[in-house]
mmCIF file of C-alpha atoms (C1' of nucleotides) in Angstrom:
data_model
loop_
_atom_site.group_PDB
_atom_site.id
_atom_site.type_symbol
_atom_site.label_atom_id
_atom_site.label_comp_id
_atom_site.label_asym_id
_atom_site.label_seq_id
_atom_site.Cartn_x
_atom_site.Cartn_y
_atom_site.Cartn_z
ATOM 1 C CA UNK A 1 29.646 13.931 30.208
ATOM 2 C CA UNK A 2 28.567 10.644 28.630
ATOM 3 C CA UNK A 3 27.503 10.707 24.982
ATOM 4 C CA UNK A 4 24.051 9.323 25.671
ATOM 5 C CA UNK A 5 23.427 12.007 28.275
ATOM 6 C CA UNK A 6 24.643 14.778 25.996
ATOM 7 C CA UNK A 7 22.511 13.474 23.173
ATOM 8 C CA UNK A 8 19.398 13.389 25.339
ATOM 9 C CA UNK A 9 20.082 16.896 26.590
ATOM 10 C CA UNK A 10 20.520 18.206 23.089
ATOM 11 C CA UNK A 11 17.321 16.596 21.835
ATOM 12 C CA UNK A 12 15.433 17.952 24.824
ATOM 13 C CA UNK A 13 16.809 21.465 24.423
ATOM 14 C CA UNK A 14 16.175 21.530 20.688
ATOM 15 C CA UNK A 15 12.661 20.291 21.308
ATOM 16 C CA UNK A 16 11.830 22.993 23.782
ATOM 17 C CA UNK A 17 13.362 25.648 21.565
ATOM 18 C CA UNK A 18 11.099 24.339 18.844
ATOM 19 C CA UNK A 19 7.964 24.891 20.885
ATOM 20 C CA UNK A 20 8.749 28.571 21.254
ATOM 21 C CA UNK A 21 9.271 28.767 17.516
ATOM 22 C CA UNK A 22 5.937 27.499 16.349
ATOM 23 C CA UNK A 23 7.356 24.055 15.627
ATOM 24 C CA UNK A 24 5.975 21.156 17.583
ATOM 25 C CA UNK A 25 8.207 19.583 20.207
ATOM 26 C CA UNK A 26 8.344 16.173 18.553
ATOM 27 C CA UNK A 27 9.084 17.680 15.171
ATOM 28 C CA UNK A 28 12.049 19.539 16.620
ATOM 29 C CA UNK A 29 13.228 16.425 18.437
ATOM 30 C CA UNK A 30 13.216 14.373 15.262
ATOM 31 C CA UNK A 31 15.147 17.148 13.606
ATOM 32 C CA UNK A 32 17.659 17.160 16.458
ATOM 33 C CA UNK A 33 18.094 13.425 16.164
ATOM 34 C CA UNK A 34 18.754 13.631 12.431
ATOM 35 C CA UNK A 35 21.114 16.568 12.901
ATOM 36 C CA UNK A 36 23.480 14.576 15.068
ATOM 37 C CA UNK A 37 23.061 11.264 13.334
ATOM 38 C CA UNK A 38 26.014 10.046 11.260
ATOM 39 C CA UNK A 39 23.751 8.152 8.886
ATOM 40 C CA UNK A 40 20.237 8.347 7.484
ATOM 41 C CA UNK A 41 17.519 7.049 9.819
ATOM 42 C CA UNK A 42 14.361 5.150 9.015
ATOM 43 C CA UNK A 43 10.957 5.775 10.539
ATOM 44 C CA UNK A 44 11.546 2.695 12.702
ATOM 45 C CA UNK A 45 14.852 4.087 13.960
ATOM 46 C CA UNK A 46 13.196 7.348 14.915
ATOM 47 C CA UNK A 47 10.249 5.637 16.618
ATOM 48 C CA UNK A 48 12.667 3.518 18.586
ATOM 49 C CA UNK A 49 14.986 6.320 19.575
ATOM 50 C CA UNK A 50 12.313 8.802 20.647
ATOM 51 C CA UNK A 51 9.790 6.255 21.837
ATOM 52 C CA UNK A 52 6.957 7.560 19.717
ATOM 53 C CA UNK A 53 4.269 5.887 17.621
ATOM 54 C CA UNK A 54 4.472 5.203 13.933
ATOM 55 C CA UNK A 55 1.767 7.729 13.057
ATOM 56 C CA UNK A 56 3.430 10.432 15.074
ATOM 57 C CA UNK A 57 6.825 9.772 13.532
ATOM 58 C CA UNK A 58 5.388 9.687 10.043
ATOM 59 C CA UNK A 59 3.475 12.946 10.388
ATOM 60 C CA UNK A 60 6.320 14.893 11.891
ATOM 61 C CA UNK A 61 8.847 13.649 9.359
ATOM 62 C CA UNK A 62 6.439 14.766 6.673
ATOM 63 C CA UNK A 63 6.129 18.194 8.318
ATOM 64 C CA UNK A 64 9.907 18.505 8.454
ATOM 65 C CA UNK A 65 10.049 17.772 4.754
ATOM 66 C CA UNK A 66 7.387 20.449 4.152
ATOM 67 C CA UNK A 67 9.612 22.909 5.966
ATOM 68 C CA UNK A 68 12.482 21.819 3.746
ATOM 69 C CA UNK A 69 14.551 20.757 6.739
ATOM 70 C CA UNK A 70 14.708 17.047 6.080
ATOM 71 C CA UNK A 71 15.066 14.984 2.931
ATOM 72 C CA UNK A 72 14.182 11.478 1.978
ATOM 73 C CA UNK A 73 17.052 9.222 1.039
ATOM 74 C CA UNK A 74 16.669 5.863 -0.597
ATOM 75 C CA UNK A 75 19.196 3.118 -0.101
ATOM 76 C CA UNK A 76 19.979 0.878 -3.019
ATOM 77 C CA UNK A 77 18.141 -2.415 -2.836
ATOM 78 C CA UNK A 78 16.156 -1.299 0.231
ATOM 79 C CA UNK A 79 12.497 -0.694 0.245
ATOM 80 C CA UNK A 80 12.317 1.330 3.424
ATOM 81 C CA UNK A 81 12.735 5.114 3.358
ATOM 82 C CA UNK A 82 15.546 6.852 5.184
ATOM 83 C CA UNK A 83 15.798 10.479 6.213
ATOM 84 C CA UNK A 84 18.584 13.018 6.592
ATOM 85 C CA UNK A 85 18.763 16.587 7.830
ATOM 86 C CA UNK A 86 21.079 19.168 6.316
ATOM 87 C CA UNK A 87 23.951 19.887 8.671
ATOM 88 C CA UNK A 88 24.730 23.388 7.507
ATOM 89 C CA UNK A 89 23.315 25.655 10.207
ATOM 90 C CA UNK A 90 23.426 28.732 8.018
ATOM 91 C CA UNK A 91 21.287 26.944 5.442
ATOM 92 C CA UNK A 92 18.975 25.767 8.184
ATOM 93 C CA UNK A 93 18.480 29.306 9.463
ATOM 94 C CA UNK A 94 17.805 30.581 5.962
ATOM 95 C CA UNK A 95 15.284 27.853 5.327
ATOM 96 C CA UNK A 96 13.464 28.589 8.580
ATOM 97 C CA UNK A 97 13.481 32.305 7.804
ATOM 98 C CA UNK A 98 12.085 31.619 4.362
ATOM 99 C CA UNK A 99 9.264 29.442 5.620
ATOM 100 C CA UNK A 100 8.304 31.744 8.450
ATOM 101 C CA UNK A 101 8.283 34.704 6.131
ATOM 102 C CA UNK A 102 5.880 32.854 3.893
ATOM 103 C CA UNK A 103 3.712 31.522 6.693
ATOM 104 C CA UNK A 104 3.560 34.531 8.994
ATOM 105 C CA UNK A 105 4.959 37.757 7.647
ATOM 106 C CA UNK A 106 3.334 37.651 4.234
ATOM 107 C CA UNK A 107 -0.203 36.931 5.470
ATOM 108 C CA UNK A 108 0.178 39.701 8.043
ATOM 109 C CA UNK A 109 1.313 42.171 5.385
ATOM 110 C CA UNK A 110 -1.683 41.259 3.306
ATOM 111 C CA UNK A 111 -4.083 41.975 6.142
ATOM 112 C CA UNK A 112 -2.336 45.219 7.034
ATOM 113 C CA UNK A 113 -2.660 46.475 3.509
ATOM 114 C CA UNK A 114 -6.351 45.722 3.433
ATOM 115 C CA UNK A 115 -6.779 47.680 6.651
ATOM 116 C CA UNK A 116 -5.491 50.879 5.102
ATOM 117 C CA UNK A 117 -8.800 51.663 3.436
ATOM 118 C CA UNK A 118 -10.884 51.969 6.586
ATOM 119 C CA UNK A 119 -13.570 54.702 6.383
ATOM 120 C CA UNK A 120 -13.827 57.818 8.538
ATOM 121 C CA UNK A 121 -11.565 60.458 9.992
ATOM 122 C CA UNK A 122 -12.351 60.360 13.712
ATOM 123 C CA UNK A 123 -9.522 60.414 16.213
ATOM 124 C CA UNK A 124 -9.840 56.623 16.518
ATOM 125 C CA UNK A 125 -9.644 55.996 12.817
ATOM 126 C CA UNK A 126 -6.664 58.316 12.432
ATOM 127 C CA UNK A 127 -4.812 56.522 15.197
ATOM 128 C CA UNK A 128 -5.745 53.185 13.717
ATOM 129 C CA UNK A 129 -4.452 54.151 10.310
ATOM 130 C CA UNK A 130 -1.254 55.512 11.744
ATOM 131 C CA UNK A 131 -0.461 52.464 13.842
ATOM 132 C CA UNK A 132 -1.299 49.951 11.136
ATOM 133 C CA UNK A 133 0.638 51.988 8.581
ATOM 134 C CA UNK A 134 3.685 51.995 10.847
ATOM 135 C CA UNK A 135 3.445 48.261 11.394
ATOM 136 C CA UNK A 136 3.016 47.723 7.682
ATOM 137 C CA UNK A 137 6.100 49.810 6.882
ATOM 138 C CA UNK A 138 8.095 48.018 9.494
ATOM 139 C CA UNK A 139 6.962 44.625 8.256
ATOM 140 C CA UNK A 140 7.887 45.642 4.730
ATOM 141 C CA UNK A 141 11.392 46.557 5.831
ATOM 142 C CA UNK A 142 11.630 43.307 7.758
ATOM 143 C CA UNK A 143 10.661 41.476 4.611
ATOM 144 C CA UNK A 144 13.407 43.158 2.586
ATOM 145 C CA UNK A 145 15.942 42.331 5.233
ATOM 146 C CA UNK A 146 14.836 38.735 5.324
ATOM 147 C CA UNK A 147 15.086 38.509 1.562
ATOM 148 C CA UNK A 148 18.614 39.792 1.762
ATOM 149 C CA UNK A 149 19.387 37.199 4.407
ATOM 150 C CA UNK A 150 17.687 34.357 2.590
ATOM 151 C CA UNK A 151 19.663 35.028 -0.566
ATOM 152 C CA UNK A 152 22.942 35.629 1.161
ATOM 153 C CA UNK A 153 25.953 33.397 1.266
ATOM 154 C CA UNK A 154 27.274 32.025 4.527
ATOM 155 C CA UNK A 155 28.785 34.768 6.662
ATOM 156 C CA UNK A 156 28.023 37.523 4.199
ATOM 157 C CA UNK A 157 25.819 39.047 6.817
ATOM 158 C CA UNK A 158 28.120 38.729 9.781
ATOM 159 C CA UNK A 159 31.140 39.852 7.861
ATOM 160 C CA UNK A 160 29.228 42.961 6.985
ATOM 161 C CA UNK A 161 28.175 43.617 10.535
ATOM 162 C CA UNK A 162 31.606 43.067 11.972
ATOM 163 C CA UNK A 163 33.019 45.650 9.585
ATOM 164 C CA UNK A 164 30.478 48.215 10.646
ATOM 165 C CA UNK A 165 31.223 47.825 14.314
ATOM 166 C CA UNK A 166 34.754 49.194 13.977
ATOM 167 C CA UNK B 1 -14.264 49.128 5.304
ATOM 168 C CA UNK B 2 -16.010 50.065 8.539
ATOM 169 C CA UNK B 3 -13.811 50.935 11.512
ATOM 170 C CA UNK B 4 -15.272 48.223 13.729
ATOM 171 C CA UNK B 5 -14.600 45.597 11.091
ATOM 172 C CA UNK B 6 -11.047 46.782 10.532
ATOM 173 C CA UNK B 7 -10.404 46.830 14.255
ATOM 174 C CA UNK B 8 -11.667 43.279 14.683
ATOM 175 C CA UNK B 9 -9.571 42.093 11.772
ATOM 176 C CA UNK B 10 -6.478 43.718 13.185
ATOM 177 C CA UNK B 11 -6.997 42.241 16.646
ATOM 178 C CA UNK B 12 -7.593 38.841 15.128
ATOM 179 C CA UNK B 13 -4.545 38.994 12.898
ATOM 180 C CA UNK B 14 -2.289 40.257 15.679
ATOM 181 C CA UNK B 15 -3.608 37.502 17.914
ATOM 182 C CA UNK B 16 -2.818 34.750 15.477
ATOM 183 C CA UNK B 17 0.608 36.203 14.762
ATOM 184 C CA UNK B 18 1.152 36.096 18.509
ATOM 185 C CA UNK B 19 0.488 32.370 18.709
ATOM 186 C CA UNK B 20 3.256 31.635 16.254
ATOM 187 C CA UNK B 21 5.587 33.799 18.306
ATOM 188 C CA UNK B 22 5.283 32.057 21.633
ATOM 189 C CA UNK B 23 2.868 34.675 22.911
ATOM 190 C CA UNK B 24 -0.624 33.542 23.806
ATOM 191 C CA UNK B 25 -3.433 34.631 21.540
ATOM 192 C CA UNK B 26 -5.250 36.639 24.188
ATOM 193 C CA UNK B 27 -2.070 38.370 25.254
ATOM 194 C CA UNK B 28 -1.450 39.495 21.695
ATOM 195 C CA UNK B 29 -5.068 40.598 21.322
ATOM 196 C CA UNK B 30 -4.892 42.778 24.395
ATOM 197 C CA UNK B 31 -1.713 44.248 23.014
ATOM 198 C CA UNK B 32 -3.403 44.916 19.682
ATOM 199 C CA UNK B 33 -6.278 46.625 21.434
ATOM 200 C CA UNK B 34 -3.962 48.894 23.395
ATOM 201 C CA UNK B 35 -1.893 49.633 20.300
ATOM 202 C CA UNK B 36 -4.815 51.169 18.468
ATOM 203 C CA UNK B 37 -6.506 52.722 21.459
ATOM 204 C CA UNK B 38 -6.337 56.523 21.691
ATOM 205 C CA UNK B 39 -6.471 56.456 25.478
ATOM 206 C CA UNK B 40 -5.431 54.189 28.362
ATOM 207 C CA UNK B 41 -7.783 51.279 29.014
ATOM 208 C CA UNK B 42 -8.795 49.710 32.302
ATOM 209 C CA UNK B 43 -9.091 45.992 32.956
ATOM 210 C CA UNK B 44 -12.867 46.413 32.697
ATOM 211 C CA UNK B 45 -12.544 48.058 29.283
ATOM 212 C CA UNK B 46 -10.405 45.208 28.036
ATOM 213 C CA UNK B 47 -12.719 42.522 29.435
ATOM 214 C CA UNK B 48 -15.650 44.238 27.771
ATOM 215 C CA UNK B 49 -13.975 44.755 24.432
ATOM 216 C CA UNK B 50 -12.520 41.262 24.068
ATOM 217 C CA UNK B 51 -15.236 39.437 25.989
ATOM 218 C CA UNK B 52 -12.877 37.746 28.379
ATOM 219 C CA UNK B 53 -12.948 37.088 32.108
ATOM 220 C CA UNK B 54 -11.367 39.242 34.773
ATOM 221 C CA UNK B 55 -8.759 36.643 35.690
ATOM 222 C CA UNK B 56 -7.765 36.155 32.085
ATOM 223 C CA UNK B 57 -7.472 39.888 31.469
ATOM 224 C CA UNK B 58 -5.483 40.406 34.634
ATOM 225 C CA UNK B 59 -2.985 37.647 33.946
ATOM 226 C CA UNK B 60 -2.355 38.612 30.351
ATOM 227 C CA UNK B 61 -1.949 42.292 31.155
ATOM 228 C CA UNK B 62 0.572 41.281 33.767
ATOM 229 C CA UNK B 63 2.412 39.127 31.227
ATOM 230 C CA UNK B 64 2.500 42.033 28.778
ATOM 231 C CA UNK B 65 4.057 44.171 31.484
ATOM 232 C CA UNK B 66 6.628 41.434 32.132
ATOM 233 C CA UNK B 67 7.539 41.576 28.481
ATOM 234 C CA UNK B 68 7.877 45.343 28.786
ATOM 235 C CA UNK B 69 5.237 45.918 26.118
ATOM 236 C CA UNK B 70 2.583 47.568 28.272
ATOM 237 C CA UNK B 71 2.726 50.042 31.120
ATOM 238 C CA UNK B 72 0.432 50.928 33.954
ATOM 239 C CA UNK B 73 -0.915 54.442 33.976
ATOM 240 C CA UNK B 74 -2.710 55.985 36.935
ATOM 241 C CA UNK B 75 -5.298 58.699 36.470
ATOM 242 C CA UNK B 76 -5.443 61.456 39.042
ATOM 243 C CA UNK B 77 -8.202 60.886 41.566
ATOM 244 C CA UNK B 78 -9.010 57.456 40.158
ATOM 245 C CA UNK B 79 -8.433 54.266 41.936
ATOM 246 C CA UNK B 80 -8.614 51.951 39.003
ATOM 247 C CA UNK B 81 -5.522 51.112 36.958
ATOM 248 C CA UNK B 82 -5.210 51.950 33.288
ATOM 249 C CA UNK B 83 -2.853 50.509 30.727
ATOM 250 C CA UNK B 84 -1.073 51.775 27.633
ATOM 251 C CA UNK B 85 1.122 50.183 24.988
ATOM 252 C CA UNK B 86 4.049 51.965 23.397
ATOM 253 C CA UNK B 87 3.218 52.926 19.830
ATOM 254 C CA UNK B 88 6.725 52.959 18.450
ATOM 255 C CA UNK B 89 7.015 49.774 16.404
ATOM 256 C CA UNK B 90 10.786 49.926 16.309
ATOM 257 C CA UNK B 91 10.875 50.011 20.100
ATOM 258 C CA UNK B 92 8.376 47.191 20.213
ATOM 259 C CA UNK B 93 10.516 45.023 17.947
ATOM 260 C CA UNK B 94 13.596 45.754 20.025
ATOM 261 C CA UNK B 95 11.798 44.882 23.228
ATOM 262 C CA UNK B 96 10.544 41.592 21.799
ATOM 263 C CA UNK B 97 14.020 40.770 20.509
ATOM 264 C CA UNK B 98 15.499 41.524 23.904
ATOM 265 C CA UNK B 99 13.053 39.316 25.772
ATOM 266 C CA UNK B 100 13.301 36.436 23.379
ATOM 267 C CA UNK B 101 17.058 36.574 23.481
ATOM 268 C CA UNK B 102 16.883 36.318 27.238
ATOM 269 C CA UNK B 103 14.229 33.617 27.306
ATOM 270 C CA UNK B 104 15.341 31.405 24.433
ATOM 271 C CA UNK B 105 18.712 32.149 22.929
ATOM 272 C CA UNK B 106 20.644 32.484 26.159
ATOM 273 C CA UNK B 107 19.395 29.259 27.756
ATOM 274 C CA UNK B 108 20.142 27.432 24.495
ATOM 275 C CA UNK B 109 23.665 28.821 24.384
ATOM 276 C CA UNK B 110 24.200 27.676 27.940
ATOM 277 C CA UNK B 111 23.159 24.115 27.126
ATOM 278 C CA UNK B 112 25.251 24.060 23.949
ATOM 279 C CA UNK B 113 28.332 25.081 25.849
ATOM 280 C CA UNK B 114 27.820 22.351 28.407
ATOM 281 C CA UNK B 115 27.558 19.824 25.597
ATOM 282 C CA UNK B 116 31.041 20.577 24.330
ATOM 283 C CA UNK B 117 32.694 18.441 26.983
ATOM 284 C CA UNK B 118 31.158 15.136 26.010
ATOM 285 C CA UNK B 119 33.544 12.165 26.378
ATOM 286 C CA UNK B 120 34.822 9.907 23.644
ATOM 287 C CA UNK B 121 36.091 10.169 20.087
ATOM 288 C CA UNK B 122 33.897 7.759 18.178
ATOM 289 C CA UNK B 123 32.432 8.840 14.858
ATOM 290 C CA UNK B 124 29.177 9.650 16.637
ATOM 291 C CA UNK B 125 30.806 11.807 19.268
ATOM 292 C CA UNK B 126 32.847 13.667 16.660
ATOM 293 C CA UNK B 127 29.746 14.413 14.630
ATOM 294 C CA UNK B 128 27.894 15.467 17.740
ATOM 295 C CA UNK B 129 30.646 17.856 18.766
ATOM 296 C CA UNK B 130 30.867 19.309 15.311
ATOM 297 C CA UNK B 131 27.149 19.933 14.928
ATOM 298 C CA UNK B 132 26.680 21.391 18.396
ATOM 299 C CA UNK B 133 29.794 23.528 17.967
ATOM 300 C CA UNK B 134 28.418 24.907 14.706
ATOM 301 C CA UNK B 135 25.077 25.671 16.287
ATOM 302 C CA UNK B 136 26.793 27.289 19.217
ATOM 303 C CA UNK B 137 28.905 29.493 16.948
ATOM 304 C CA UNK B 138 25.887 30.447 14.931
ATOM 305 C CA UNK B 139 23.879 31.235 18.041
ATOM 306 C CA UNK B 140 26.752 33.347 19.319
ATOM 307 C CA UNK B 141 26.780 35.365 16.117
ATOM 308 C CA UNK B 142 23.028 35.709 16.286
ATOM 309 C CA UNK B 143 23.382 37.031 19.798
ATOM 310 C CA UNK B 144 25.885 39.683 18.711
ATOM 311 C CA UNK B 145 23.622 40.749 15.900
ATOM 312 C CA UNK B 146 20.672 40.979 18.235
ATOM 313 C CA UNK B 147 22.681 43.074 20.649
ATOM 314 C CA UNK B 148 23.523 45.435 17.839
ATOM 315 C CA UNK B 149 19.875 45.649 16.908
ATOM 316 C CA UNK B 150 18.658 46.069 20.470
ATOM 317 C CA UNK B 151 20.996 48.979 21.069
ATOM 318 C CA UNK B 152 20.388 50.618 17.739
ATOM 319 C CA UNK B 153 18.446 53.750 17.002
ATOM 320 C CA UNK B 154 15.386 53.707 14.788
ATOM 321 C CA UNK B 155 16.293 52.984 11.179
ATOM 322 C CA UNK B 156 19.988 52.679 11.875
ATOM 323 C CA UNK B 157 19.778 49.133 10.665
ATOM 324 C CA UNK B 158 17.732 49.684 7.552
ATOM 325 C CA UNK B 159 19.658 52.736 6.512
ATOM 326 C CA UNK B 160 22.740 50.598 6.671
ATOM 327 C CA UNK B 161 21.225 47.815 4.635
ATOM 328 C CA UNK B 162 19.852 50.087 1.977
ATOM 329 C CA UNK B 163 23.297 51.562 1.445
ATOM 330 C CA UNK B 164 24.815 48.140 0.990
ATOM 331 C CA UNK B 165 22.340 47.093 -1.609
ATOM 332 C CA UNK B 166 23.542 49.718 -4.105
ATOM 333 C "C1'" DT C 1 -10.795 50.749 61.737
ATOM 334 C "C1'" DT C 2 -14.148 49.498 58.610
ATOM 335 C "C1'" DA C 3 -16.314 49.236 54.383
ATOM 336 C "C1'" DA C 4 -15.979 49.767 49.568
ATOM 337 C "C1'" DT C 5 -13.415 49.089 45.506
ATOM 338 C "C1'" DT C 6 -10.078 46.939 42.879
ATOM 339 C "C1'" DT C 7 -6.537 43.447 41.996
ATOM 340 C "C1'" DT C 8 -4.709 38.896 42.350
ATOM 341 C "C1'" DT C 9 -4.750 34.031 42.892
ATOM 342 C "C1'" DC C 10 -5.866 29.453 41.842
ATOM 343 C "C1'" DA C 11 -8.743 25.140 41.722
ATOM 344 C "C1'" DT C 12 -11.811 23.805 38.287
ATOM 345 C "C1'" DT C 13 -13.409 23.698 33.670
ATOM 346 C "C1'" DT C 14 -12.936 24.247 28.805
ATOM 347 C "C1'" DA C 15 -10.497 24.419 24.542
ATOM 348 C "C1'" DT C 16 -6.637 23.270 21.858
ATOM 349 C "C1'" DT C 17 -3.116 20.519 20.253
ATOM 350 C "C1'" DA C 18 -0.493 16.264 20.009
ATOM 351 C "C1'" DT C 19 -0.345 11.239 20.038
ATOM 352 C "C1'" DT C 20 -1.800 6.673 19.389
ATOM 353 C "C1'" DG C 21 -2.788 2.584 16.912
ATOM 354 C "C1'" DA C 22 -5.403 0.064 13.944
ATOM 355 C "C1'" DA C 23 -7.231 0.106 9.381
ATOM 356 C "C1'" DA C 24 -6.693 1.508 4.728
ATOM 357 C "C1'" DG C 25 -3.641 2.597 1.126
ATOM 358 C "C1'" DT C 26 0.523 2.035 -1.638
ATOM 359 C "C1'" DT C 27 4.494 0.020 -3.622
ATOM 360 C "C1'" DT C 28 7.421 -3.743 -4.850
ATOM 361 C "C1'" DC C 29 8.468 -8.188 -6.256
ATOM 362 C "C1'" DG C 30 7.950 -13.205 -7.087
ATOM 363 C "C1'" DC D 1 -2.159 -11.340 -9.676
ATOM 364 C "C1'" DG D 2 -1.364 -11.664 -4.661
ATOM 365 C "C1'" DA D 3 1.161 -11.342 -0.672
ATOM 366 C "C1'" DA D 4 4.650 -9.015 1.922
ATOM 367 C "C1'" DA D 5 6.744 -4.690 3.267
ATOM 368 C "C1'" DC D 6 6.134 -0.389 4.164
ATOM 369 C "C1'" DT D 7 3.579 4.270 4.456
ATOM 370 C "C1'" DT D 8 -0.320 7.117 5.308
ATOM 371 C "C1'" DT D 9 -4.621 8.412 7.318
ATOM 372 C "C1'" DC D 10 -7.727 9.469 10.853
ATOM 373 C "C1'" DA D 11 -11.096 8.722 14.631
ATOM 374 C "C1'" DA D 12 -10.390 8.173 19.329
ATOM 375 C "C1'" DT D 13 -7.702 9.352 23.346
ATOM 376 C "C1'" DA D 14 -4.411 11.744 26.027
ATOM 377 C "C1'" DA D 15 -1.714 15.622 27.233
ATOM 378 C "C1'" DT D 16 -1.160 20.441 27.454
ATOM 379 C "C1'" DA D 17 -2.432 25.067 27.612
ATOM 380 C "C1'" DA D 18 -5.741 28.708 28.380
ATOM 381 C "C1'" DA D 19 -9.890 30.636 30.524
ATOM 382 C "C1'" DT D 20 -13.256 31.063 34.108
ATOM 383 C "C1'" DG D 21 -15.075 32.837 38.255
ATOM 384 C "C1'" DA D 22 -15.386 33.009 42.946
ATOM 385 C "C1'" DA D 23 -12.731 33.699 47.003
ATOM 386 C "C1'" DA D 24 -8.818 35.913 49.106
ATOM 387 C "C1'" DA D 25 -5.765 39.666 49.316
ATOM 388 C "C1'" DA D 26 -4.600 44.274 48.803
ATOM 389 C "C1'" DT D 27 -5.523 49.131 48.563
ATOM 390 C "C1'" DT D 28 -7.851 53.345 49.469
ATOM 391 C "C1'" DA D 29 -11.289 56.531 51.396
ATOM 392 C "C1'" DA D 30 -14.306 57.706 54.932
#
DNA sequence: TTAATTTTTCATTTATTATTGAAAGTTTCG
DNA sequence: CGAAACTTTCAATAATAAATGAAAAATTAA
């Protein structure tokens, strides 16, 4: 397979994976582009490569920086900003886990806790309390596990799991 | 807090969690409704409760059944179909993991493997191969871990992790 | 078989989200 | 300062996704 073809396929695949992960398609595509780039890219480079507008490029690069997936890099004697993505996939996964925990799991836990003090003791209310309590417990355990993961060193987790299997 | 208020909050929260998980808002809301319901609900019940159209209700119920999160239940001597959601959160999580693995991880792994036979040995191609190889390896490990999880019994996983922590 | 009831489909409409591009803002340097 | 180089914002537009509702299809009972 030709490089250009492979590159396009990768960017496309990463983009569509993004959409099912609450990350916009273009954002994921920019990330893909930076992942496989051998050098930092400017906004212009990204616009050119993905055929998108300046505003679009700018906003999605900014979002990637918010997620902690991309960093700004300044070149000596150059005014223009360049961007790089970390290439360590383990770090990438941890960063995504961290952000999603903050953006999704934590707000949900907050709501679930509030729901525990619903009034009444009808069948409906009992069921409601039970289900939300179970979800809350589960979410709490998920949070602990994620914390473990987020603070772990590369392979710590898999090494552990592979031992257990035996 | 009043039951009705709590219920609405829960349905809302579950719905918005859904959107960030590649599940449509309405689909997640129907699921939430069934989760806290003490008895099977008909399409009519769901339309009424969530104020949605028949077509919308029908399609999202169907999607929930595709995901294996909701089942049809027939009442003796009744023509109309009723629906229930499993209340075991552990089972729910496993089912979601299973479906997402099938829908997202596996297609991605397939693409990544194809990308390994890109031609050339320029700096760019080397970097490309390295990055995609790393992602592929990571995704493979993630798949193993998910398989472990999907086949595990309730709490197996957490019991394990809590032991390790000490 | 026919009529009543219920489910499904799908073209149209509506709502949501993403993108554009030009204008405004910012930074740097002579 | 003032102009050039670059970045950011945001109202308008376009693209995408979800919802509606009526018609068609399927199912069941008489």
